[in-house]
PDB file of C-alpha atoms in Angstrom:
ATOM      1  CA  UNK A   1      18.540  24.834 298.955  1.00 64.00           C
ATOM      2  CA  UNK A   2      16.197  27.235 297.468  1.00 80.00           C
ATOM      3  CA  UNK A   3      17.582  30.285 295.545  1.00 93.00           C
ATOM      4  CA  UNK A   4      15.754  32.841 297.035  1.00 97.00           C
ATOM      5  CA  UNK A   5      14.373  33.098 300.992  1.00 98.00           C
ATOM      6  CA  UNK A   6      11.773  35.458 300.799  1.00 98.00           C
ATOM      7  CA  UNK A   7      10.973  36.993 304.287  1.00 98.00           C
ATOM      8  CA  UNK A   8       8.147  38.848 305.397  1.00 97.00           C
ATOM      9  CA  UNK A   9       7.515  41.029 308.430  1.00 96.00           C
ATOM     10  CA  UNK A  10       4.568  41.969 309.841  1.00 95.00           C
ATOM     11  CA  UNK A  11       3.265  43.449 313.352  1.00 95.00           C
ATOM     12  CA  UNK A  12      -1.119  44.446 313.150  1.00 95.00           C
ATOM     13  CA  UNK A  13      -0.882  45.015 309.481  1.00 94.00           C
ATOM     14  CA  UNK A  14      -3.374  42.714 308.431  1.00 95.00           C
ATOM     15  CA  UNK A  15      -3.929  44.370 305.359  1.00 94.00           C
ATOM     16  CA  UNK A  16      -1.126  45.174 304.476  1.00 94.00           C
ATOM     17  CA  UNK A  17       0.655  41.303 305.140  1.00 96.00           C
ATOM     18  CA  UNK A  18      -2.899  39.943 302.422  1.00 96.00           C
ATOM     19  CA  UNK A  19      -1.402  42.710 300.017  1.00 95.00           C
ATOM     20  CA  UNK A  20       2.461  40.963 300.513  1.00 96.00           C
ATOM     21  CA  UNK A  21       1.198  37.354 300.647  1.00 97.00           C
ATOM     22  CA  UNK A  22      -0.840  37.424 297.309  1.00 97.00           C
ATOM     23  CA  UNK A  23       1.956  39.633 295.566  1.00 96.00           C
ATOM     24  CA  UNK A  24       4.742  36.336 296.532  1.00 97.00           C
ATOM     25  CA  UNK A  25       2.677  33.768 296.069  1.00 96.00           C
ATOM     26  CA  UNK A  26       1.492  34.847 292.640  1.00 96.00           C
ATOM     27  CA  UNK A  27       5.141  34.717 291.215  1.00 96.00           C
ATOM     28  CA  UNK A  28       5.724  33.008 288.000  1.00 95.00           C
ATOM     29  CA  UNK A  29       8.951  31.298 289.882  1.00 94.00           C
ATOM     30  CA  UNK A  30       9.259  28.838 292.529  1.00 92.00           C
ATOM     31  CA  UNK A  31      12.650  28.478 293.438  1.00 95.00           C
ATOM     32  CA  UNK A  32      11.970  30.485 296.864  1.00 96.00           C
ATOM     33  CA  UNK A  33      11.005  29.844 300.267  1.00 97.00           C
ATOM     34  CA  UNK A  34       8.586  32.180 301.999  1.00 98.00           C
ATOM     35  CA  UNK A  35       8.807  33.051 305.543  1.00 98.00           C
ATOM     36  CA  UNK A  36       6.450  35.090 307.389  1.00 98.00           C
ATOM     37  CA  UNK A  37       7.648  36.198 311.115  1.00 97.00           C
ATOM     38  CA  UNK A  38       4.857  38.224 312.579  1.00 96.00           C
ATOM     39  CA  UNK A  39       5.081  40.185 315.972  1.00 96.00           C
ATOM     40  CA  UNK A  40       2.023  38.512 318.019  1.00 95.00           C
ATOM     41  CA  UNK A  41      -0.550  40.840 316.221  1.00 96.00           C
ATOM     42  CA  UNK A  42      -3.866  41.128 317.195  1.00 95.00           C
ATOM     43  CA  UNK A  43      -5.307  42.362 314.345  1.00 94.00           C
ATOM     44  CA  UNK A  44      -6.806  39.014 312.398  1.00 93.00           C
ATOM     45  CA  UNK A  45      -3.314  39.207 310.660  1.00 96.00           C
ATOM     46  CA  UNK A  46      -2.607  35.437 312.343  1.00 96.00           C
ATOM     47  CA  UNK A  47      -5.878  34.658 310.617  1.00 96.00           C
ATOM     48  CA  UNK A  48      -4.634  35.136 307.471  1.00 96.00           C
ATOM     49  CA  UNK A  49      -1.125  33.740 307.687  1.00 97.00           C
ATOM     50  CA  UNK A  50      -3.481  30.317 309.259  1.00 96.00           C
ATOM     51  CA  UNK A  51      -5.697  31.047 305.899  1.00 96.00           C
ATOM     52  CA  UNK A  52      -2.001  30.557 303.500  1.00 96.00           C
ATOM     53  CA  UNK A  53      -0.138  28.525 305.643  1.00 93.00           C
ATOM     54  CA  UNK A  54       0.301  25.549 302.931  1.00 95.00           C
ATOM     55  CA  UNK A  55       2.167  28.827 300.929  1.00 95.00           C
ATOM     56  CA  UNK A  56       4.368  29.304 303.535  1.00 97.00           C
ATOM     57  CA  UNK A  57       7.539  27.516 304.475  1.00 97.00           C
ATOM     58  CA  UNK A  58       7.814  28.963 307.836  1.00 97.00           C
ATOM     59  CA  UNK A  59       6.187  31.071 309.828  1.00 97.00           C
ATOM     60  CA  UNK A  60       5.770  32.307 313.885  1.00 97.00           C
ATOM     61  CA  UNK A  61       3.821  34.550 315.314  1.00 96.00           C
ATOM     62  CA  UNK A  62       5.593  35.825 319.071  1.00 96.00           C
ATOM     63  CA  UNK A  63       5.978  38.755 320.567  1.00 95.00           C
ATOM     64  CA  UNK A  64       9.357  40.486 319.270  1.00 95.00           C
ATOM     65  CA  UNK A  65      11.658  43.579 320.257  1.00 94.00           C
ATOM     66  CA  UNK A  66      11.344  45.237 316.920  1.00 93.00           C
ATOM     67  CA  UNK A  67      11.212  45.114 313.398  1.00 94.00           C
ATOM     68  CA  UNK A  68      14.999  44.672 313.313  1.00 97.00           C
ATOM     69  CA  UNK A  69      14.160  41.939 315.811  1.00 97.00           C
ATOM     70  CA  UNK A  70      12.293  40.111 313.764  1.00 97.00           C
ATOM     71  CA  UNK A  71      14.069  40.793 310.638  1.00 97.00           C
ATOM     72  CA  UNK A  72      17.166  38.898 312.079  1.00 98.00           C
ATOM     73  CA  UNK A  73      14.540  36.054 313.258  1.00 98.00           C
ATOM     74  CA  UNK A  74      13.516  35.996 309.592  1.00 98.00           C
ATOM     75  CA  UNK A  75      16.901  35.305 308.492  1.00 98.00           C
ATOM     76  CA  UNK A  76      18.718  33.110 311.240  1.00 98.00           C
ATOM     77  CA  UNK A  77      15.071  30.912 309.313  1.00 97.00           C
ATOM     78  CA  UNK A  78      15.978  30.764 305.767  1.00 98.00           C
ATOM     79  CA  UNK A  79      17.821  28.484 303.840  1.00 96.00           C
ATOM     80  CA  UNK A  80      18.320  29.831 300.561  1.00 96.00           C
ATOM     81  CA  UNK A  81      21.140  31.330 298.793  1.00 97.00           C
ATOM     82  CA  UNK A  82      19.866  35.018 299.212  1.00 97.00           C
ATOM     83  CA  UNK A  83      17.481  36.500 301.259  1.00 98.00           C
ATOM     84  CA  UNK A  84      14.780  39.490 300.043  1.00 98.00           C
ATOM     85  CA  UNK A  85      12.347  41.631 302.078  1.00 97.00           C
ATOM     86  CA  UNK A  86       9.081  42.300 301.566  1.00 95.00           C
ATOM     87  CA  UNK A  87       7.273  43.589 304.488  1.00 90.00           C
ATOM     88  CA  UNK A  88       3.506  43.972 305.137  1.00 88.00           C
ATOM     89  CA  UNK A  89       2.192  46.607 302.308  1.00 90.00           C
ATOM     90  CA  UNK A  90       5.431  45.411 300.061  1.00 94.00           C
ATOM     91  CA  UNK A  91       5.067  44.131 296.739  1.00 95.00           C
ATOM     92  CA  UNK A  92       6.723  42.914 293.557  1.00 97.00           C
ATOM     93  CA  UNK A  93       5.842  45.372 290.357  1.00 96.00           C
ATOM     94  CA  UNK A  94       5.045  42.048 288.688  1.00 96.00           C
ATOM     95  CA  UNK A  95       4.075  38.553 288.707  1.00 97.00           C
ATOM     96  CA  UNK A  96       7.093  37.022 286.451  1.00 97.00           C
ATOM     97  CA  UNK A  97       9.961  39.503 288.367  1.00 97.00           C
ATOM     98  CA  UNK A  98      11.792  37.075 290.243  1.00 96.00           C
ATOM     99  CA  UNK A  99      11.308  34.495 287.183  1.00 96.00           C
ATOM    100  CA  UNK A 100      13.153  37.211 285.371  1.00 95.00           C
ATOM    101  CA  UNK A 101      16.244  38.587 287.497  1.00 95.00           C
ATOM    102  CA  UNK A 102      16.986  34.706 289.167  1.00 93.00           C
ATOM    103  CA  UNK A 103      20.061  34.010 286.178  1.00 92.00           C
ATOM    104  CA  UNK A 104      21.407  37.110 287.392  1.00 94.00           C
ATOM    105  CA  UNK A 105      21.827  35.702 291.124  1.00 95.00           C
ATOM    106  CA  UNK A 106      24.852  33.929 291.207  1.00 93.00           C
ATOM    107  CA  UNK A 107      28.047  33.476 292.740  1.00 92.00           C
ATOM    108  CA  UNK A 108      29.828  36.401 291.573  1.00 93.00           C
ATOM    109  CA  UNK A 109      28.221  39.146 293.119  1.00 97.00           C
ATOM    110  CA  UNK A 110      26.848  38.792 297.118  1.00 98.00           C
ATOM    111  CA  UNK A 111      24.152  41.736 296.719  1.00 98.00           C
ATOM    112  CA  UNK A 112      22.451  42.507 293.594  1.00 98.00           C
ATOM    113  CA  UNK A 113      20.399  45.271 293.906  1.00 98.00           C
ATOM    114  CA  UNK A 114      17.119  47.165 291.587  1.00 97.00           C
ATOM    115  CA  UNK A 115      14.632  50.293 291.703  1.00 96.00           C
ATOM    116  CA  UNK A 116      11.367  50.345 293.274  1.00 95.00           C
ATOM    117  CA  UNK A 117       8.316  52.531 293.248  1.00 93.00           C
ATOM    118  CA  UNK A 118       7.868  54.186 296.744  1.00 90.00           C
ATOM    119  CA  UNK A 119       3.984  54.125 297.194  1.00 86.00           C
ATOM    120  CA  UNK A 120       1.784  55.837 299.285  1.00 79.00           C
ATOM    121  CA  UNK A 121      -1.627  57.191 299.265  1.00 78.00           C
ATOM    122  CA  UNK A 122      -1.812  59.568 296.010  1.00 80.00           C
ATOM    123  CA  UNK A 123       1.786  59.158 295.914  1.00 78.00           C
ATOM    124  CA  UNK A 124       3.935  57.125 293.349  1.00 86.00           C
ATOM    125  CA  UNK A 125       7.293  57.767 292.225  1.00 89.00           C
ATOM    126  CA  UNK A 126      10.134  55.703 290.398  1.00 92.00           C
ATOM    127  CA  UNK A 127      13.574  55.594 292.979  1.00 92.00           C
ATOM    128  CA  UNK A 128      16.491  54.391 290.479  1.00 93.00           C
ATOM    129  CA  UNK A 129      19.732  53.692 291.564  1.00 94.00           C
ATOM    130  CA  UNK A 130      23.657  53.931 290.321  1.00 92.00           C
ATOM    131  CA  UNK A 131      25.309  51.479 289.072  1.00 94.00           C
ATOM    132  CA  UNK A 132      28.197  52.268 291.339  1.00 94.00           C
ATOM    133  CA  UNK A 133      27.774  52.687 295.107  1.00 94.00           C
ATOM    134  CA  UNK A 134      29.836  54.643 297.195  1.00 90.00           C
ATOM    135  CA  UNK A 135      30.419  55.919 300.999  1.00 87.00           C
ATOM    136  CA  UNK A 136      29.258  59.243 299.244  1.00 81.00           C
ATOM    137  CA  UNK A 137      25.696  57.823 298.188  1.00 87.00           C
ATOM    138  CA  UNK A 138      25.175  56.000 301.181  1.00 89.00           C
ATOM    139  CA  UNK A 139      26.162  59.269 303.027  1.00 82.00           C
ATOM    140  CA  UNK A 140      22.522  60.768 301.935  1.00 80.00           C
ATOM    141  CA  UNK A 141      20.956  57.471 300.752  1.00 88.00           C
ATOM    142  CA  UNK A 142      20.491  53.791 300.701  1.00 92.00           C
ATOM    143  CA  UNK A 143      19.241  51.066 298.498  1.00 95.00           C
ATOM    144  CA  UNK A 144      16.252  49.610 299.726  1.00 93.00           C
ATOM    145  CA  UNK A 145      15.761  45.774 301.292  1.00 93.00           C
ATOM    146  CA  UNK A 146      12.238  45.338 299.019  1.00 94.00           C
ATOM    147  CA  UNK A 147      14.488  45.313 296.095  1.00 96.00           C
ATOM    148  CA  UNK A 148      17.990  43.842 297.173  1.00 98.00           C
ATOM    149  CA  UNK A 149      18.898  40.327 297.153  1.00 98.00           C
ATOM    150  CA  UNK A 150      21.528  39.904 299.806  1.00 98.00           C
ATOM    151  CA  UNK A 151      23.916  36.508 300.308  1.00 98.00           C
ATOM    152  CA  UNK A 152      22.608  35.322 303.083  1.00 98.00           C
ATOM    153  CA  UNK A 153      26.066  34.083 304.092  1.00 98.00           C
ATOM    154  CA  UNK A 154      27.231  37.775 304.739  1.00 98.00           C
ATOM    155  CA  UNK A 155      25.601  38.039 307.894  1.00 98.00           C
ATOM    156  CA  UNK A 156      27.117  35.421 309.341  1.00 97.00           C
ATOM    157  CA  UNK A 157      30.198  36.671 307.968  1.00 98.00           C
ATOM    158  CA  UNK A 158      29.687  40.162 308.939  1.00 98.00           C
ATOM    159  CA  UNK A 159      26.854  40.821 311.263  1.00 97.00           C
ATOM    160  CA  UNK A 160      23.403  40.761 311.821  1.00 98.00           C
ATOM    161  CA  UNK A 161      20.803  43.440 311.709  1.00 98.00           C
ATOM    162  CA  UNK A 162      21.656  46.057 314.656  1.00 97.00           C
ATOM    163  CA  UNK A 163      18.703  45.306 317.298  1.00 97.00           C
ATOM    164  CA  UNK A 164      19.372  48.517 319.021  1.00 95.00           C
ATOM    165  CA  UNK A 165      18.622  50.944 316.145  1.00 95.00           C
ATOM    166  CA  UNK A 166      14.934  51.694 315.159  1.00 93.00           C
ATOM    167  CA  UNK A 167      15.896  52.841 311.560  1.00 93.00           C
ATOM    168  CA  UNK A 168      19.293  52.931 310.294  1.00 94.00           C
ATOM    169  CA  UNK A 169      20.017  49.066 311.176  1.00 96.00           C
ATOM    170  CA  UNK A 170      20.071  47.735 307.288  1.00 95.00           C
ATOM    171  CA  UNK A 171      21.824  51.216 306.409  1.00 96.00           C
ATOM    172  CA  UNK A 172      24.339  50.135 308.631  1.00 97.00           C
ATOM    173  CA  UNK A 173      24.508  46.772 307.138  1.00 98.00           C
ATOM    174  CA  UNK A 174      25.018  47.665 304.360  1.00 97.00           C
ATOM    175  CA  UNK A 175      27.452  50.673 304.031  1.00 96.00           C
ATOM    176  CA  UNK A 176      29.401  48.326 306.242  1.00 97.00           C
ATOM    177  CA  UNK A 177      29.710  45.308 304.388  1.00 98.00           C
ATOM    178  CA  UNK A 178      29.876  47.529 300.254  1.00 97.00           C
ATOM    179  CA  UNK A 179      32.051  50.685 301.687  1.00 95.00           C
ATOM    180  CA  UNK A 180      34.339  48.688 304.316  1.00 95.00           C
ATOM    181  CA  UNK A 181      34.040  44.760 303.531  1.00 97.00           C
ATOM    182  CA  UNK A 182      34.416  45.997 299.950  1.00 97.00           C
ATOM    183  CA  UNK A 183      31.806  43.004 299.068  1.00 98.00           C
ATOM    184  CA  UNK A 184      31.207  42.492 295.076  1.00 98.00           C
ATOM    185  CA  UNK A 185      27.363  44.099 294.323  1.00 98.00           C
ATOM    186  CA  UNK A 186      25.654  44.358 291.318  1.00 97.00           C
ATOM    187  CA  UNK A 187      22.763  46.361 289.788  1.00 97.00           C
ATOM    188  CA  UNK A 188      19.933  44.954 288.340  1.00 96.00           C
ATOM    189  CA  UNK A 189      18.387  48.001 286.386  1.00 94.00           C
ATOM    190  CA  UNK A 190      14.831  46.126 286.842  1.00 96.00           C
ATOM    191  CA  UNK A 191      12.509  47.648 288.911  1.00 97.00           C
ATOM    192  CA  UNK A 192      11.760  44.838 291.488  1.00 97.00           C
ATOM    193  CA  UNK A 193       9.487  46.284 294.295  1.00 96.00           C
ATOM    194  CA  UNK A 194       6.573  48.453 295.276  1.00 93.00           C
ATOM    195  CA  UNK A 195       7.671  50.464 298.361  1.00 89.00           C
ATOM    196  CA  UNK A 196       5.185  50.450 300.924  1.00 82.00           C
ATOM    197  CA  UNK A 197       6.392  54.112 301.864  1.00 73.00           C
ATOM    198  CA  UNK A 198       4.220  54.796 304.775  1.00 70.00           C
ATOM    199  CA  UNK A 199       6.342  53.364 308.046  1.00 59.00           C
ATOM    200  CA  UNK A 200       8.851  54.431 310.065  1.00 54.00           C
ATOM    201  CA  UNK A 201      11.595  55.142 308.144  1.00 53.00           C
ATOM    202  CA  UNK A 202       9.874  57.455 305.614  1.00 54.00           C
ATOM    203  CA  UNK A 203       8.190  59.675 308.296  1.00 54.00           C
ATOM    204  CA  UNK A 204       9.752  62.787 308.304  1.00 63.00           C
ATOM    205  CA  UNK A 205      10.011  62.851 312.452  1.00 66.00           C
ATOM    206  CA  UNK A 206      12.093  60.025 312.864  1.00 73.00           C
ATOM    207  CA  UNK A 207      14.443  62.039 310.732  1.00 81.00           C
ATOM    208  CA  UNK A 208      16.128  62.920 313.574  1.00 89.00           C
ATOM    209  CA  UNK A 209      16.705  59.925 315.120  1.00 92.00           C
ATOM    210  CA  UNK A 210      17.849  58.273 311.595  1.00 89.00           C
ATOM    211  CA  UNK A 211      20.648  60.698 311.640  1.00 88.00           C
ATOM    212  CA  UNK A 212      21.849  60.559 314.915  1.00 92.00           C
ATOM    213  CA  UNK A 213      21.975  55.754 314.560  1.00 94.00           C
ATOM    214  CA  UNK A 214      23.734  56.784 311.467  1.00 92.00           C
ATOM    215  CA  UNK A 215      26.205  58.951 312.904  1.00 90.00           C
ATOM    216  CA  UNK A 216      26.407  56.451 315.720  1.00 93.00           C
ATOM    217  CA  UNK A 217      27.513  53.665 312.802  1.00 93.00           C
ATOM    218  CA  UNK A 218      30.124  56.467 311.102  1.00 91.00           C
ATOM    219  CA  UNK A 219      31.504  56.800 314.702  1.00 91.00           C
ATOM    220  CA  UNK A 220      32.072  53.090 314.737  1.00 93.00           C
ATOM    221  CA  UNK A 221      33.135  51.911 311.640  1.00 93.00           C
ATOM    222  CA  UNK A 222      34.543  55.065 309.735  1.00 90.00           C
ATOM    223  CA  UNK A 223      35.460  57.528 312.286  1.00 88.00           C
ATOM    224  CA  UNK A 224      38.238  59.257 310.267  1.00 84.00           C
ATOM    225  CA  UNK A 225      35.243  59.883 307.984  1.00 78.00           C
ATOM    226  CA  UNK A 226      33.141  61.595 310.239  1.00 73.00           C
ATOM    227  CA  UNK A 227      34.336  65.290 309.144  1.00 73.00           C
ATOM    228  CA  UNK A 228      33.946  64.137 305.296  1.00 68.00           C
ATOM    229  CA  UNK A 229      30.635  62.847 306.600  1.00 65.00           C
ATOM    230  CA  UNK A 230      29.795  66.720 308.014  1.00 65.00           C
ATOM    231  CA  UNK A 231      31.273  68.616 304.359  1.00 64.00           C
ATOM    232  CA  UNK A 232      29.201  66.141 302.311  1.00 63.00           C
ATOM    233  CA  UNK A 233      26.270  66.833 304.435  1.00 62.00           C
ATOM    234  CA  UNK A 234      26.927  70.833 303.762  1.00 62.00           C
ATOM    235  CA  UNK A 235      27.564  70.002 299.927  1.00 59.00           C
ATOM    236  CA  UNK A 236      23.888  68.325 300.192  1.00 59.00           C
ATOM    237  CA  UNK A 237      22.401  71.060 301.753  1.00 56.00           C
ATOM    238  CA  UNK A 238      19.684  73.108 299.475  1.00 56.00           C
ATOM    239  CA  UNK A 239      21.619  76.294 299.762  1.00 63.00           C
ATOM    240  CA  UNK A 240      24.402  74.745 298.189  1.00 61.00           C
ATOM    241  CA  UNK A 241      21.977  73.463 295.442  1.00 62.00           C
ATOM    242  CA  UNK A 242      20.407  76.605 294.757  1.00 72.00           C
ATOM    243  CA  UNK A 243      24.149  78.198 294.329  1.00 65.00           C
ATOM    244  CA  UNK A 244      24.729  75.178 291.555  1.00 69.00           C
ATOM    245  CA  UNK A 245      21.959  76.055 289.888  1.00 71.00           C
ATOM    246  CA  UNK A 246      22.452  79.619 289.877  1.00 81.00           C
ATOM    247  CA  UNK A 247      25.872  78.934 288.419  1.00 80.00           C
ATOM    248  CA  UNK A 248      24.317  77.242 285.306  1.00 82.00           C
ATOM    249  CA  UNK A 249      22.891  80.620 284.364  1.00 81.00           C
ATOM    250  CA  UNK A 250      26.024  82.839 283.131  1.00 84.00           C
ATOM    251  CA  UNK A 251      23.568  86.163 284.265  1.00 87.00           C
ATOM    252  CA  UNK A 252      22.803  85.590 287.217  1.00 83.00           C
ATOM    253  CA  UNK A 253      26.234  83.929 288.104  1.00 82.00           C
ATOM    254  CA  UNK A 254      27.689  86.799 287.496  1.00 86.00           C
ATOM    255  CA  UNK A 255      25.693  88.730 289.345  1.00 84.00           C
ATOM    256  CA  UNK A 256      26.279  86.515 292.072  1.00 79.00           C
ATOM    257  CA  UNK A 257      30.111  86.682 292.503  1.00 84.00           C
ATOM    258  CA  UNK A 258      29.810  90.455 291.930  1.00 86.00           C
ATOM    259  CA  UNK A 259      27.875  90.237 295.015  1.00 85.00           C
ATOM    260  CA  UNK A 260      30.265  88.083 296.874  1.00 82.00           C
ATOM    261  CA  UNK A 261      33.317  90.158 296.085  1.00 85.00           C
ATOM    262  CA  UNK A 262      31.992  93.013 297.818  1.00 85.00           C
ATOM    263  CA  UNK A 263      30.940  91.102 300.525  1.00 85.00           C
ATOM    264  CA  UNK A 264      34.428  89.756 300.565  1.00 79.00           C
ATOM    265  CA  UNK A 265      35.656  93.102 300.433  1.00 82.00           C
ATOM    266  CA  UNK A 266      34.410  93.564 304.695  1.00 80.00           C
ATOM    267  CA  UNK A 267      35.636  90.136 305.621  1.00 78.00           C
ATOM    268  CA  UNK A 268      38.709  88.690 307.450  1.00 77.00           C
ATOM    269  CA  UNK A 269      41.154  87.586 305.053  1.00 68.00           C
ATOM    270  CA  UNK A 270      40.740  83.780 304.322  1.00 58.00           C
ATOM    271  CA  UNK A 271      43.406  81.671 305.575  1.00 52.00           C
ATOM    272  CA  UNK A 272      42.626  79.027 303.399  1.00 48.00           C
ATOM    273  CA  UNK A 273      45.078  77.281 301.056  1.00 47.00           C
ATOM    274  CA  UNK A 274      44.605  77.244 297.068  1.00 42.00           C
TER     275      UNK A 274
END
């Protein structure tokens, strides 16, 4: 059984799935499997998986449902100990990157989990993570499948990638099995991935929708969270920032709560407890 299953997504991305292919088969490490599960494109991107096939372990190319689709496809496929993402346009930030993190996989942790670089045209920036995850970082975050090596055992422990979401499907994975499954994780601090940051779930009008499958997943899994859920969201709010920041500043803080107090002055009486 190979270590790593790498798996690779693609749907009329032709340029982007070259990009992917050449960035996994160039690693310094061989202990993977690479899987390529491409939607039936019909942009010359079945040319190119035909052009690598002896590179590639397993591959199809079928009409699918979705990307969440074919992710589970992709996985349901592989054989090895953990399973990585690297979609069309994804990369690895170097050729001897998997060579270097593979001691760290083993059997004590069932995600392990890195930075990447979210890229996009003129765009490049660094996206570290905490050692320690929490329901109150995946609340207004996530760590990112391009640089998180998941057991592949825990979805058929758990679940599989949520078919009816367009977005928030590995969020959901994965604040379900680290904040409720309680599963062991581990961070890397390596910078595994380039980001491909130019698809779905980084453009800013499926925002909406990637709240409202996330609330859906609160409402199932943690729904005596779902008022915590609503406060965090109002401590993450940029009003809220802008009044921590003022409060660094001992002037202007001042000035601040003089400013309340006489607004307080007009107001109700608060009926809330100190």
């Amino acid at each position: 059984m190979s270590k790593i299953s790498i798996i690779t997504v693609n749907y009329n991305d032709s340029i982007g799935l070259s990009k992917t292919i050449e960035s996994v088969v160039n690693q310094d490490f061989d202990d993977y499997e690479f899987i390529v599960i491409d939607g039936g494109s019909t942009d010359g991107s079945l040319a190119i998986i035909e052009q690598n096939k002896s590179k590639i372990n397993y591959w199809v190319s079928e009409k699918d449902s979705g990307v969440f689709n074919a992710m589970n496809k992709g996985i349901k496929a592989a054989k090895g100990e953990f399973v990585l993402f690297m979609n069309g346009g994804d990369c690895f930030v170097s050729n001897t990157i998997l060579k270097d993190i593979s001691t760290d996989l083993n059997s004590d942790y069932d995600i392990y989990y890195g930075d990447n670089n979210k890229i996009s045209p003129n765009y490049k920036r660094l996206k570290t993570y905490p050692e320690k995850l929490s329901f109150s970082f995946f609340y207004s975050s996530s760590i990112n499948h391009q640089s998180t090596f998941i057991r592949r055992s825990l979805f058929e422990t758990y679940f599989y990638y949520n078919e009816n979401y367009k977005i928030a499907s590995d969020w959901e994975f994965f604040v379900y099995t680290i904040c409720y499954a309680n599963v062991p994780t581990k961070y890397l601090k390596k910078t595994i991935a380039d980001y491909d940051f130019t698809g779905i779930s980084s453009n800013p009008k499926f925002a909406d929708l990637f709240v409202k499958e996330k609330l859906e997943s609160l409402q199932k899994y943690f729904p005596m969270f779902i008022d915590d859920y609503k406060d965090v969201n109002e401590l993450n709010s940029k009003r809220f920032l802008q009044y921590q920041h003022i409060k660094k500043h001992k002037l202007a803080w001042k000035f601040l709560k003089a400013i309340i107090n006489i607004i307080l002055i007009f107001l109700p009486k608060s009926t809330i407890q100190r």
